[in-house]
């Protein structure tokens, strides 16, 4: 896409019809919980949007978030929107390396000071600056430096949003989330391991349309996508209501598509849009394939006990503690019974002495 | 650590430790106390039959009072039955017990359990109001009675709220539900909830000692 082209011109050049574009706009509008009357506004604003400069920083991550966004089966309007932004810096996708790459970041920051979007995936190690560096710059320094002139920060993926897997116990690198470091910029958390691609583009589209960030939930996630739990929208919910659960992955219940609560599904406590938007161009999502939700869009999802432990089950230590408790109770019981007997005997003796 | 992690982890562990230690303490303390030798000559040999007989006879209304205590009797039975269905046959509850005991059992449909839970809650509220307004009951009730009723009522209330997803996020509601149960676990050994462990053994003991004295009770 040429710098002077706007988004509408670019999409037309890519063969996207007006119809296809409007379809995307109305889908985006409804995803963002906007009234149908807003579709025209979204379309107009998106079509005339100039490509915003985006700097994408990858810290302690696995590149899964970038994969999620770029590896769609066929180019969709969402992915074209992603193409349409001016991705001025992205370790994985850019051709430049070393000093050239860093210069590109500096140039983009200078040129678009106060206006560029900063996208971050991966958590930031605070244990030792040497744990993760890029061109000799620690992740912590690079984040602070790049966030300074950003209009907003999008933390893509659970690692950037909440610390994610690097932060899992015992958190060897002292990993923290973007919002633990940056406190003076609007931050949008697009969590998920990885997040749903259309959620990332939806947030970008919102920014392009309105120049603002969408409504966020208490954890800084767009409510349009994270406002409901997987359980709220799960197609297996009627089985949950009837108390029909699969007990193993290959029993009668599993074959009949019953609820996966017993097999550890974290749908009831996980806020994400998988159950409605689904994955791989709307093909399916984990519960659709017979596996419970892992709750990957939630803080600390790696440390909530086994993925296969039901939510209502205890997450406590060894059962032996209860044997210890029983032993302590027994000692207390014997002790108090003996003390009571001693008191009784003493009273009896006194009574005898009194009567004699 | 989230509130839910706390409720499922350390709070559960410590409340269970207090529950188990407390019950063993009180039961063992009571058993060891009652071993004083009875030197009188028994009227007749008493044993299992007398003990079980008293457990049965005390579980039915005494005919002399039947009319006057019918309300307590029916509500008492209905309440306990509804509570057992709610506690023992809701799928997620069985999974909770399984995580503690190591085994589970089949569950009932949620609709049945929800109905039972609502009945149990309604009866408990009715009994609480009666206790607070009936002059005789008011007179014989102490703080333990009120605490014990309320601390059992809270898990029922929070459970129904969590099931219906009312008022807050599900993880918060579930955590509050678990914490209310853990509060009950902690209170259990120290108050009248101990009747759960004491009722039948004490009726049995009364039966055998009455039998020894030749009383049919
Ligand atoms: S499979 Fe999971 S999300 Fe779906 S109804 Fe069951 S518990 Fe809820």
XYZ file of N, CA, C and O and ligand atoms in Angstrom, chain A residues 229-241 244-245 257-270 275 285 287-288 291-293 311, ligand 1:
156
model
N -18.822 -14.674 28.971
C -17.957 -15.853 29.106
C -18.206 -16.814 27.941
O -19.222 -16.714 27.240
N -17.268 -17.725 27.775
C -17.440 -18.795 26.789
C -18.711 -19.585 27.137
O -19.516 -19.919 26.270
N -18.877 -19.840 28.432
C -20.029 -20.592 28.948
C -21.356 -19.899 28.588
O -22.333 -20.564 28.267
N -21.360 -18.538 28.632
C -22.572 -17.791 28.294
C -23.041 -18.078 26.869
O -24.234 -18.042 26.593
N -22.089 -18.306 25.983
C -22.450 -18.463 24.572
C -22.173 -19.864 24.040
O -22.179 -20.078 22.834
N -21.896 -20.798 24.943
C -21.499 -22.133 24.491
C -22.700 -22.933 23.983
O -23.744 -22.954 24.613
N -22.514 -23.600 22.861
C -23.629 -24.381 22.313
C -23.883 -25.641 23.137
O -24.898 -26.299 22.972
N -22.956 -26.002 24.047
C -23.194 -27.168 24.919
C -23.925 -26.777 26.202
O -24.162 -27.614 27.068
N -24.252 -25.527 26.331
C -24.858 -25.027 27.559
C -26.147 -25.773 27.948
O -26.358 -26.068 29.137
N -27.019 -26.102 26.984
C -28.230 -26.842 27.394
C -27.904 -28.141 28.132
O -28.636 -28.542 29.030
N -26.793 -28.767 27.777
C -26.417 -30.009 28.468
C -25.965 -29.699 29.893
O -26.247 -30.438 30.819
N -25.261 -28.575 30.025
C -24.857 -28.146 31.374
C -26.109 -27.931 32.221
O -26.198 -28.402 33.355
N -27.080 -27.221 31.669
C -28.303 -26.919 32.424
C -29.028 -28.192 32.844
O -29.619 -28.256 33.906
N -26.025 -32.833 32.154
C -25.517 -33.944 31.350
C -24.055 -33.667 30.990
O -23.756 -32.777 30.185
N -23.178 -34.425 31.616
C -21.742 -34.169 31.473
C -21.008 -35.367 30.865
O -21.326 -36.513 31.183
N -21.811 -35.143 22.610
C -21.566 -33.697 22.646
C -22.027 -33.029 23.928
O -22.371 -31.853 23.942
N -22.020 -33.756 25.050
C -22.457 -33.188 26.312
C -21.430 -32.203 26.869
O -20.306 -32.119 26.392
N -21.828 -31.524 27.930
C -21.000 -30.474 28.534
C -19.670 -31.026 29.067
O -19.599 -32.146 29.576
N -18.616 -30.222 28.945
C -17.261 -30.682 29.300
C -16.801 -30.178 30.667
O -15.613 -30.225 30.985
N -17.744 -29.703 31.472
C -17.416 -29.162 32.798
C -16.586 -30.138 33.634
O -15.582 -29.769 34.233
N -17.020 -31.377 33.656
C -16.323 -32.388 34.479
C -14.905 -32.635 33.996
O -14.053 -33.093 34.753
N -14.673 -32.375 32.700
C -13.342 -32.626 32.135
C -12.466 -31.388 32.259
O -11.415 -31.293 31.640
N -12.921 -30.432 33.065
C -12.073 -29.289 33.393
C -12.335 -28.043 32.576
O -11.544 -27.102 32.630
N -13.430 -27.993 31.825
C -13.708 -26.811 30.997
C -13.726 -25.541 31.857
O -14.399 -25.476 32.873
N -12.973 -24.524 31.410
C -12.919 -23.267 32.163
C -13.846 -22.211 31.541
O -13.742 -21.026 31.852
N -14.728 -22.658 30.642
C -15.660 -21.725 29.987
C -16.412 -20.807 30.939
O -16.567 -19.625 30.646
N -16.887 -21.316 32.090
C -17.681 -20.437 32.966
C -16.898 -19.255 33.538
O -17.495 -18.276 33.964
N -15.569 -19.340 33.584
C -14.813 -18.223 34.161
C -13.909 -17.563 33.120
O -13.010 -16.813 33.478
N -14.149 -17.850 31.840
C -13.283 -17.294 30.804
C -14.048 -16.351 29.896
O -15.064 -16.742 29.306
N -16.600 -18.685 21.363
C -17.832 -19.438 21.127
C -18.684 -18.804 20.035
O -19.480 -19.495 19.406
N -14.064 -24.147 17.441
C -13.280 -23.662 18.578
C -13.077 -24.855 19.505
O -13.692 -25.908 19.292
N -14.039 -26.152 22.295
C -15.171 -26.929 22.811
C -15.895 -27.632 21.662
O -16.383 -28.746 21.811
N -15.886 -26.993 20.497
C -16.487 -27.609 19.319
C -15.758 -28.874 18.906
O -16.325 -29.772 18.284
N -12.843 -30.536 23.357
C -11.920 -30.276 24.471
C -12.414 -29.064 25.253
O -12.838 -28.093 24.653
N -12.324 -29.128 26.559
C -12.763 -27.998 27.368
C -11.929 -26.755 27.092
O -10.830 -26.831 26.550
N -12.494 -25.604 27.473
C -11.774 -24.330 27.354
C -10.656 -24.302 28.397
O -10.844 -24.723 29.532
N -13.780 -26.723 37.654
C -13.658 -25.452 38.378
C -14.140 -25.572 39.817
O -13.670 -24.864 40.694
S -18.585 -27.118 27.709
Fe -17.683 -25.581 29.093
S -18.408 -23.611 28.350
Fe -19.676 -25.186 27.381
S -21.465 -25.355 28.744
Fe -19.996 -26.878 29.436
S -18.799 -25.830 31.037
Fe -19.885 -24.263 29.874
